[in-house]
Short mmCIF file of C-alpha atoms and ligand atoms in Angstrom, two decimals:
data_model
loop_
_atom_site.label_atom_id
_atom_site.label_comp_id
_atom_site.label_asym_id
_atom_site.label_seq_id
_atom_site.Cartn_x
_atom_site.Cartn_y
_atom_site.Cartn_z
CA MET A 1 -87.42 52.04 -46.15
CA LYS A 2 -90.96 53.27 -45.56
CA ARG A 3 -90.28 53.68 -41.87
CA TYR A 4 -87.07 55.56 -42.66
CA PHE A 5 -89.05 57.92 -44.86
CA TRP A 6 -91.52 58.63 -42.08
CA ILE A 7 -88.77 59.26 -39.55
CA VAL A 8 -86.99 61.67 -41.88
CA SER A 9 -90.28 63.45 -42.61
CA LEU A 10 -91.02 63.66 -38.90
CA VAL A 11 -87.63 65.25 -38.29
CA LEU A 12 -88.18 67.81 -41.04
CA ILE A 13 -91.73 68.65 -40.01
CA THR A 14 -90.87 69.07 -36.34
CA LEU A 15 -87.89 71.22 -37.27
CA ILE A 16 -90.00 73.48 -39.44
CA LEU A 17 -92.75 73.69 -36.84
CA ASN A 18 -90.43 74.54 -34.03
CA GLY A 19 -88.10 76.72 -36.01
CA CYS A 20 -85.02 75.37 -34.27
CA GLY A 21 -82.95 73.86 -36.99
CA GLY A 22 -79.98 76.04 -36.20
CA SER A 23 -78.85 74.92 -32.79
CA ALA A 24 -77.01 71.69 -33.36
CA PRO A 25 -75.05 71.01 -30.22
CA THR A 26 -71.58 69.73 -29.65
CA PRO A 27 -71.15 66.10 -30.53
CA ALA A 28 -70.47 63.80 -27.64
CA THR A 29 -66.89 63.14 -26.69
CA GLU A 30 -65.38 60.80 -24.13
CA SER A 31 -62.54 63.11 -23.23
CA GLY A 32 -64.27 66.10 -21.68
CA ASN A 33 -65.30 69.53 -22.90
CA THR A 34 -63.56 71.01 -25.87
CA PRO A 35 -62.69 74.72 -25.50
CA ALA A 36 -65.22 75.43 -28.24
CA ALA A 37 -67.93 73.66 -26.29
CA GLU A 38 -67.16 75.71 -23.22
CA THR A 39 -67.62 79.00 -25.02
CA GLN A 40 -70.98 78.00 -26.45
CA SER A 41 -74.30 78.57 -24.73
CA GLN A 42 -74.93 75.90 -22.17
CA ALA A 43 -78.65 76.16 -22.61
CA THR A 44 -78.79 75.25 -26.27
CA THR A 45 -75.49 73.48 -26.58
CA PRO A 46 -74.78 71.27 -23.64
CA SER A 47 -71.44 69.53 -23.61
CA ASN A 48 -71.30 65.81 -23.29
CA SER A 49 -68.14 64.64 -21.68
CA GLY A 50 -68.06 61.11 -20.35
CA ASP A 51 -68.47 59.93 -16.76
CA SER A 52 -65.42 61.13 -14.82
CA ASN A 53 -65.28 63.18 -11.68
CA SER A 54 -62.04 63.05 -9.79
CA ALA A 55 -63.63 64.57 -6.68
CA ASN A 56 -66.36 61.96 -6.64
CA SER A 57 -65.28 58.80 -8.33
CA GLY A 58 -67.71 57.25 -10.74
CA LEU A 59 -69.78 60.41 -11.26
CA ALA A 60 -69.39 62.89 -14.09
CA LYS A 61 -68.38 66.51 -13.47
CA GLU A 62 -71.51 67.82 -15.12
CA LEU A 63 -74.95 66.55 -15.98
CA ASN A 64 -77.22 68.17 -18.59
CA VAL A 65 -80.83 68.10 -17.48
CA TYR A 66 -83.65 69.21 -19.79
CA ASN A 67 -87.06 69.53 -18.15
CA TRP A 68 -90.44 71.22 -18.60
CA SER A 69 -90.51 74.80 -17.35
CA ASP A 70 -91.39 75.31 -13.65
CA TYR A 71 -91.28 71.62 -12.98
CA ILE A 72 -88.81 71.21 -10.10
CA ASP A 73 -87.91 72.88 -6.86
CA GLU A 74 -84.55 74.18 -8.09
CA SER A 75 -83.04 73.98 -4.60
CA LEU A 76 -82.92 70.23 -5.26
CA LEU A 77 -80.46 70.91 -8.07
CA SER A 78 -78.09 72.77 -5.76
CA LYS A 79 -78.59 70.08 -3.11
CA TYR A 80 -77.46 67.46 -5.63
CA GLU A 81 -74.53 69.60 -6.73
CA GLN A 82 -73.39 70.11 -3.15
CA GLU A 83 -73.85 66.52 -2.05
CA TYR A 84 -72.24 64.88 -5.05
CA GLY A 85 -69.98 67.48 -6.66
CA VAL A 86 -71.78 67.19 -10.00
CA LYS A 87 -72.69 70.46 -11.72
CA ILE A 88 -76.23 70.41 -13.09
CA ILE A 89 -76.68 72.31 -16.32
CA TYR A 90 -80.38 72.93 -16.40
CA ASP A 91 -82.52 73.94 -19.35
CA THR A 92 -86.28 73.93 -19.94
CA TYR A 93 -88.80 73.30 -22.72
CA ALA A 94 -92.50 74.01 -23.18
CA SER A 95 -93.87 70.86 -24.83
CA ASN A 96 -93.06 67.28 -25.77
CA GLU A 97 -92.87 68.33 -29.39
CA ASP A 98 -90.28 71.02 -28.57
CA LEU A 99 -88.23 68.42 -26.72
CA LEU A 100 -88.46 65.98 -29.63
CA ALA A 101 -87.54 68.66 -32.15
CA LYS A 102 -84.51 69.62 -30.09
CA LEU A 103 -83.23 66.05 -29.92
CA GLN A 104 -83.94 65.48 -33.59
CA ALA A 105 -82.12 68.69 -34.50
CA GLY A 106 -79.02 66.92 -33.22
CA ALA A 107 -78.81 68.02 -29.59
CA THR A 108 -76.68 65.14 -28.35
CA GLY A 109 -75.68 66.85 -25.13
CA TYR A 110 -78.75 66.32 -22.97
CA ASP A 111 -78.48 63.48 -20.49
CA VAL A 112 -81.74 63.50 -18.53
CA ILE A 113 -85.13 64.42 -20.06
CA PHE A 114 -88.76 64.30 -18.90
CA PRO A 115 -91.08 63.25 -21.76
CA SER A 116 -94.76 62.40 -21.24
CA ASP A 117 -96.22 58.93 -21.73
CA TYR A 118 -97.05 59.01 -25.47
CA MET A 119 -93.76 60.77 -26.23
CA VAL A 120 -91.80 58.08 -24.37
CA GLY A 121 -93.43 55.55 -26.71
CA GLN A 122 -92.57 57.68 -29.73
CA MET A 123 -88.98 58.24 -28.57
CA ILE A 124 -88.38 54.55 -27.90
CA GLU A 125 -89.60 53.86 -31.42
CA LEU A 126 -87.16 56.48 -32.77
CA GLY A 127 -84.25 55.09 -30.74
CA LEU A 128 -83.82 58.30 -28.72
CA LEU A 129 -83.85 56.76 -25.23
CA ALA A 130 -81.27 54.63 -23.43
CA GLU A 131 -82.25 51.61 -21.38
CA ILE A 132 -81.74 52.23 -17.69
CA ASP A 133 -80.03 49.90 -15.23
CA LYS A 134 -82.64 49.55 -12.53
CA SER A 135 -80.14 48.09 -10.08
CA LYS A 136 -78.63 51.61 -10.04
CA ILE A 137 -81.98 53.15 -9.13
CA PRO A 138 -82.97 51.39 -5.89
CA ASN A 139 -85.42 54.19 -5.04
CA LEU A 140 -87.73 52.78 -7.70
CA LYS A 141 -88.99 50.79 -4.73
CA ASN A 142 -90.60 54.04 -3.49
CA MET A 143 -92.90 54.22 -6.52
CA ASN A 144 -96.58 53.42 -6.42
CA ASP A 145 -97.52 50.33 -8.48
CA PHE A 146 -100.10 52.49 -10.29
CA ASN A 147 -97.27 54.50 -11.86
CA LEU A 148 -94.92 51.61 -12.72
CA ASN A 149 -94.77 49.33 -15.76
CA PRO A 150 -96.75 51.67 -18.06
CA PRO A 151 -97.93 50.38 -21.45
CA TYR A 152 -95.65 52.84 -23.31
CA ASP A 153 -92.55 51.54 -21.49
CA PRO A 154 -93.18 48.00 -20.26
CA ASP A 155 -91.22 47.05 -17.17
CA ASN A 156 -89.78 50.60 -17.03
CA LYS A 157 -86.96 49.59 -19.31
CA HIS A 158 -86.22 53.22 -20.21
CA CYS A 159 -87.76 55.63 -17.72
CA ALA A 160 -88.84 56.18 -14.13
CA PRO A 161 -92.09 57.98 -13.22
CA TYR A 162 -91.74 61.69 -12.35
CA GLN A 163 -95.13 63.37 -11.86
CA TRP A 164 -98.66 62.83 -13.11
CA GLY A 165 -101.69 65.01 -13.54
CA THR A 166 -104.67 66.05 -15.62
CA THR A 167 -105.46 68.77 -18.15
CA GLY A 168 -108.63 70.73 -17.43
CA ILE A 169 -109.86 74.31 -17.17
CA SER A 170 -108.77 77.10 -14.83
CA TYR A 171 -111.37 79.85 -14.46
CA GLN A 172 -111.92 83.05 -12.53
CA THR A 173 -114.69 82.36 -10.03
CA LYS A 174 -116.11 85.89 -10.40
CA VAL A 175 -116.88 85.13 -14.05
CA PHE A 176 -118.81 82.02 -12.97
CA PRO A 177 -120.71 83.08 -9.84
CA ASP A 178 -123.32 80.30 -10.06
CA THR A 179 -121.90 77.23 -11.76
CA PRO A 180 -118.33 76.44 -12.85
CA PRO A 181 -117.48 75.98 -16.56
CA ASP A 182 -118.04 72.24 -16.61
CA SER A 183 -117.67 71.84 -20.38
CA TRP A 184 -115.01 72.38 -23.02
CA ALA A 185 -117.76 74.37 -24.77
CA TYR A 186 -116.60 77.45 -22.83
CA LEU A 187 -113.42 77.29 -24.91
CA PHE A 188 -114.57 75.64 -28.13
CA ASP A 189 -118.16 76.75 -28.81
CA PRO A 190 -117.97 80.03 -30.77
CA GLU A 191 -120.74 81.81 -28.83
CA LYS A 192 -119.39 80.82 -25.45
CA ALA A 193 -115.81 81.54 -26.50
CA LYS A 194 -116.90 85.02 -27.62
CA ALA A 195 -118.47 85.60 -24.22
CA MET A 196 -115.25 84.41 -22.55
CA ALA A 197 -113.21 86.77 -24.72
CA GLU A 198 -115.46 89.61 -23.56
CA ALA A 199 -115.19 88.51 -19.93
CA GLY A 200 -111.39 88.88 -19.96
CA GLY A 201 -109.95 86.48 -22.49
CA ILE A 202 -109.03 82.87 -23.17
CA ASN A 203 -105.64 81.19 -22.96
CA LEU A 204 -105.05 77.80 -24.59
CA LEU A 205 -102.06 75.56 -23.99
CA ASN A 206 -99.46 75.99 -26.71
CA ASP A 207 -99.29 72.23 -27.06
CA GLN A 208 -100.62 70.37 -30.07
CA ARG A 209 -101.49 67.06 -28.43
CA GLU A 210 -103.19 68.80 -25.51
CA LEU A 211 -105.17 71.23 -27.61
CA ILE A 212 -106.30 68.94 -30.43
CA GLY A 213 -106.96 66.27 -27.78
CA ALA A 214 -109.25 68.60 -25.80
CA VAL A 215 -111.21 69.55 -28.92
CA LEU A 216 -111.64 65.88 -29.81
CA LYS A 217 -113.00 65.24 -26.29
CA TYR A 218 -115.38 68.20 -26.70
CA LEU A 219 -116.64 66.66 -29.95
CA GLY A 220 -117.18 63.32 -28.21
CA TYR A 221 -114.20 61.47 -29.69
CA SER A 222 -111.11 59.86 -28.24
CA LEU A 223 -108.12 62.16 -27.78
CA ASN A 224 -106.18 59.54 -29.76
CA ASP A 225 -108.57 59.68 -32.73
CA SER A 226 -106.97 59.59 -36.16
CA ASP A 227 -110.12 59.47 -38.30
CA ASP A 228 -109.83 62.08 -41.07
CA ALA A 229 -113.40 63.35 -40.75
CA HIS A 230 -113.12 63.72 -36.98
CA LEU A 231 -109.79 65.53 -37.27
CA GLN A 232 -111.24 67.83 -39.91
CA GLU A 233 -114.11 68.64 -37.53
CA ALA A 234 -111.59 69.35 -34.76
CA LYS A 235 -109.63 71.67 -37.04
CA GLU A 236 -112.75 73.57 -38.13
CA THR A 237 -113.84 73.91 -34.52
CA LEU A 238 -110.49 75.43 -33.62
CA LEU A 239 -110.44 77.77 -36.59
CA LYS A 240 -113.88 79.11 -35.67
CA ILE A 241 -112.90 80.01 -32.12
CA LYS A 242 -109.40 81.24 -32.93
CA PRO A 243 -110.47 84.92 -33.18
CA TYR A 244 -111.53 84.74 -29.52
CA ILE A 245 -108.21 83.37 -28.25
CA LYS A 246 -106.02 85.90 -26.49
CA THR A 247 -102.93 83.73 -25.98
CA PHE A 248 -101.46 80.30 -26.64
CA ASN A 249 -99.21 79.84 -23.64
CA SER A 250 -98.18 76.69 -21.80
CA GLU A 251 -94.92 77.97 -20.40
CA ASP A 252 -95.60 80.75 -17.91
CA TYR A 253 -99.37 81.20 -18.08
CA GLN A 254 -99.76 80.55 -14.37
CA ASP A 255 -97.82 83.63 -13.34
CA SER A 256 -98.26 85.86 -16.37
CA LEU A 257 -101.93 85.24 -17.24
CA LEU A 258 -103.79 83.58 -14.36
CA LEU A 259 -102.34 85.18 -11.24
CA THR A 260 -102.38 88.57 -12.94
CA GLY A 261 -106.02 88.13 -14.01
CA GLU A 262 -104.99 88.74 -17.64
CA VAL A 263 -107.45 86.06 -18.81
CA ALA A 264 -110.82 84.88 -17.52
CA ILE A 265 -110.37 81.23 -18.42
CA SER A 266 -107.59 78.92 -19.55
CA GLN A 267 -106.93 75.37 -20.56
CA SER A 268 -104.68 74.33 -17.72
CA TRP A 269 -102.54 71.59 -16.23
CA SER A 270 -103.66 70.41 -12.79
CA GLY A 271 -100.53 71.60 -10.96
CA ASN A 272 -100.87 75.12 -12.33
CA GLY A 273 -104.60 75.00 -11.64
CA ALA A 274 -104.13 73.86 -8.04
CA GLN A 275 -101.33 76.37 -7.36
CA VAL A 276 -103.46 79.26 -8.58
CA VAL A 277 -106.42 78.16 -6.48
CA ALA A 278 -104.18 77.88 -3.40
CA ALA A 279 -102.49 81.23 -4.03
CA THR A 280 -105.79 83.10 -4.42
CA THR A 281 -107.79 81.54 -1.59
CA ASP A 282 -108.89 83.85 1.19
CA GLU A 283 -107.91 82.15 4.43
CA LYS A 284 -110.88 83.50 6.36
CA THR A 285 -113.69 82.78 3.90
CA GLY A 286 -112.11 79.87 2.03
CA ASN A 287 -113.22 81.57 -1.20
CA SER A 288 -110.83 81.51 -4.09
CA LYS A 289 -110.43 83.82 -7.08
CA TRP A 290 -109.69 80.84 -9.30
CA GLY A 291 -111.10 77.34 -9.76
CA TYR A 292 -109.93 74.25 -11.66
CA ILE A 293 -112.32 71.76 -13.23
CA ILE A 294 -112.27 68.63 -15.38
CA PRO A 295 -114.97 69.15 -18.06
CA LYS A 296 -117.85 66.69 -18.21
CA GLU A 297 -116.81 65.45 -21.69
CA GLY A 298 -113.58 64.11 -20.18
CA ALA A 299 -109.94 65.10 -20.40
CA MET A 300 -106.36 63.93 -20.56
CA VAL A 301 -104.55 62.17 -17.73
CA TRP A 302 -100.81 62.03 -18.20
CA GLN A 303 -97.60 60.91 -16.60
CA ASP A 304 -94.23 62.53 -17.18
CA ASN A 305 -91.14 60.39 -16.88
CA ILE A 306 -87.43 60.72 -16.15
CA CYS A 307 -85.41 59.18 -18.95
CA VAL A 308 -81.82 59.06 -20.17
CA THR A 309 -81.09 60.04 -23.77
CA ALA A 310 -79.60 57.43 -26.08
CA THR A 311 -76.68 59.80 -26.74
CA SER A 312 -75.80 60.41 -23.10
CA GLN A 313 -72.25 59.49 -22.20
CA LYS A 314 -73.02 59.97 -18.52
CA LYS A 315 -75.54 57.23 -18.06
CA GLU A 316 -74.36 56.23 -14.61
CA THR A 317 -74.48 59.79 -13.34
CA ALA A 318 -77.90 60.18 -14.96
CA GLU A 319 -79.14 57.07 -13.13
CA HIS A 320 -77.60 58.37 -9.90
CA PHE A 321 -79.49 61.65 -10.37
CA ILE A 322 -82.73 59.81 -11.14
CA ASN A 323 -82.29 57.82 -7.94
CA PHE A 324 -81.81 61.13 -6.07
CA LEU A 325 -85.09 62.50 -7.49
CA LEU A 326 -86.89 59.30 -6.48
CA ASP A 327 -85.84 59.66 -2.84
CA ALA A 328 -88.88 60.09 -0.56
CA GLN A 329 -88.03 63.56 0.75
CA ASN A 330 -86.82 64.84 -2.61
CA GLY A 331 -89.95 63.45 -4.28
CA ALA A 332 -92.05 65.32 -1.72
CA ALA A 333 -90.10 68.54 -2.36
CA ILE A 334 -90.96 68.22 -6.06
CA THR A 335 -94.70 67.87 -5.46
CA ASN A 336 -94.71 70.52 -2.72
CA PHE A 337 -93.35 72.86 -5.40
CA THR A 338 -95.29 71.75 -8.50
CA TYR A 339 -98.64 70.68 -6.99
CA TYR A 340 -98.69 67.71 -9.39
CA ALA A 341 -99.45 64.24 -8.09
CA SER A 342 -96.41 62.25 -7.01
CA PRO A 343 -95.82 58.65 -8.06
CA ASN A 344 -93.67 58.38 -4.92
CA GLU A 345 -95.61 56.45 -2.27
CA ALA A 346 -92.82 56.88 0.29
CA ALA A 347 -92.90 60.66 -0.29
CA LYS A 348 -96.50 60.95 0.90
CA GLU A 349 -95.60 61.45 4.54
CA PHE A 350 -93.58 64.54 3.54
CA ILE A 351 -96.06 66.02 1.05
CA ASN A 352 -98.14 68.93 2.37
CA LYS A 353 -101.49 67.69 3.62
CA GLU A 354 -103.45 70.30 1.62
CA ILE A 355 -101.90 68.97 -1.59
CA LEU A 356 -102.61 65.33 -0.73
CA GLU A 357 -106.21 66.23 0.02
CA ASP A 358 -106.66 68.45 -3.03
CA GLN A 359 -108.99 66.70 -5.47
CA SER A 360 -107.64 68.76 -8.38
CA VAL A 361 -104.28 67.10 -7.73
CA TYR A 362 -105.42 63.60 -6.75
CA PRO A 363 -108.78 63.29 -8.55
CA PRO A 364 -111.58 61.14 -7.11
CA LYS A 365 -112.94 58.11 -8.96
CA GLU A 366 -115.85 59.94 -10.61
CA VAL A 367 -113.26 62.18 -12.27
CA THR A 368 -110.66 59.51 -13.11
CA ASP A 369 -113.42 57.54 -14.84
CA LYS A 370 -113.64 60.38 -17.40
CA LEU A 371 -109.91 60.62 -18.09
CA GLU A 372 -108.03 59.23 -21.07
CA TRP A 373 -104.29 58.62 -21.66
CA ALA A 374 -102.62 59.92 -24.81
CA LYS A 375 -101.00 57.17 -26.86
CA PRO A 376 -98.36 57.40 -29.58
CA LEU A 377 -100.24 58.24 -32.79
CA GLY A 378 -97.97 56.42 -35.22
CA GLU A 379 -98.15 57.90 -38.67
CA ALA A 380 -101.28 59.90 -37.73
CA VAL A 381 -98.89 62.27 -35.95
CA PHE A 382 -98.44 64.00 -39.33
CA LYS A 383 -102.16 64.76 -39.49
CA TYR A 384 -101.93 66.41 -36.05
CA ASP A 385 -98.80 68.32 -37.12
CA GLN A 386 -100.65 69.56 -40.19
CA ILE A 387 -103.67 70.75 -38.21
CA TRP A 388 -101.42 72.45 -35.67
CA THR A 389 -99.54 74.30 -38.42
CA GLU A 390 -102.79 75.52 -39.93
CA ILE A 391 -104.22 76.62 -36.58
CA LYS A 392 -101.09 78.48 -35.58
CA SER A 393 -100.49 80.11 -38.95
CA GLN A 394 -103.99 81.44 -39.68
C1 LIG B 1 -95.02 71.88 -15.98
C2 LIG B 1 -95.54 71.16 -17.17
C3 LIG B 1 -96.40 70.01 -16.83
C4 LIG B 1 -96.24 68.97 -17.84
N1 LIG B 1 -94.84 73.27 -16.22
C5 LIG B 1 -97.48 68.44 -18.42
N2 LIG B 1 -97.25 67.20 -19.00
#
């Protein structure tokens, strides 16, 4: 009963926070799309017909894939469509919490999703993920042992690894001519944050686990901390620097804020960080307009995963698609596009050398020693939700 109460509360809170209570999708049917389903928006209301594709026996006609924004080379989607005659209906989200809210709002139509580590744990607990049949995903053999059998999904019962990375700081090198911003203080200490605002502005990820986690690291705590006093300190820290924050953006900050020079500094995911460095490096001098750094206080390391929703009626097609993404060349195409680290060992020979050698993408031991994984918070998730609401609403 108590657990039921918490789950219902979690649904309500995430709905309120994400403001997406109104897009309940078409319920799943075995018999194919209803006319009503076909007239509705595919992005918010994917259909969920069962596995049946006359042109390609055993595979469904369509597969609904819901991924983070800018997180795949989209030519892979057309390659899959052409090779297997399955139409991919592709939609994107900006954070794990947005994904969770969407599923909890009743979106039964998504088949394949890409939650991060802690969210996989939370979703398994909430019964939102299907178990996968690993015999249908032989390309799991391509995965590095480091990325398999994670604590949040023992024995990969539900998900396969997709990409992994870190969350640090992207900064304009002209603002830091002598030493790089090697501390979260440049974002979270009021005096430094004020200076950063004056130097061009600060962007923070619009992501509650990432942002509260980074502040906790800055304060010297674990990014999984649930102690009330520590969380209060984190909240006060954020409220003090909020006037100096130009944007909260985790969706298109790479193109709209970093590459345009709209901000001087940003909390940043490693793939975005590495792409911006590569795109702004002068070939002759080797100097770059942007840098990416893991602060000395430590930071988050994460792994995103490819999972099948519990409501999917196209599980076999979903597993077939997962196997396609885990192919060596396709895995390389993903990392060559995203600049995130690949869990695909067999893909390495096809991944661009500059990416494999980039220490922002594949961090060295002295950096990995400072990294921490996010874990499911259990009931403390409500404390984080509460802080996030206060930060965003003030
Ligand atoms: C890609 C988002 C990376 C996911 N735009 C971070 N977990």
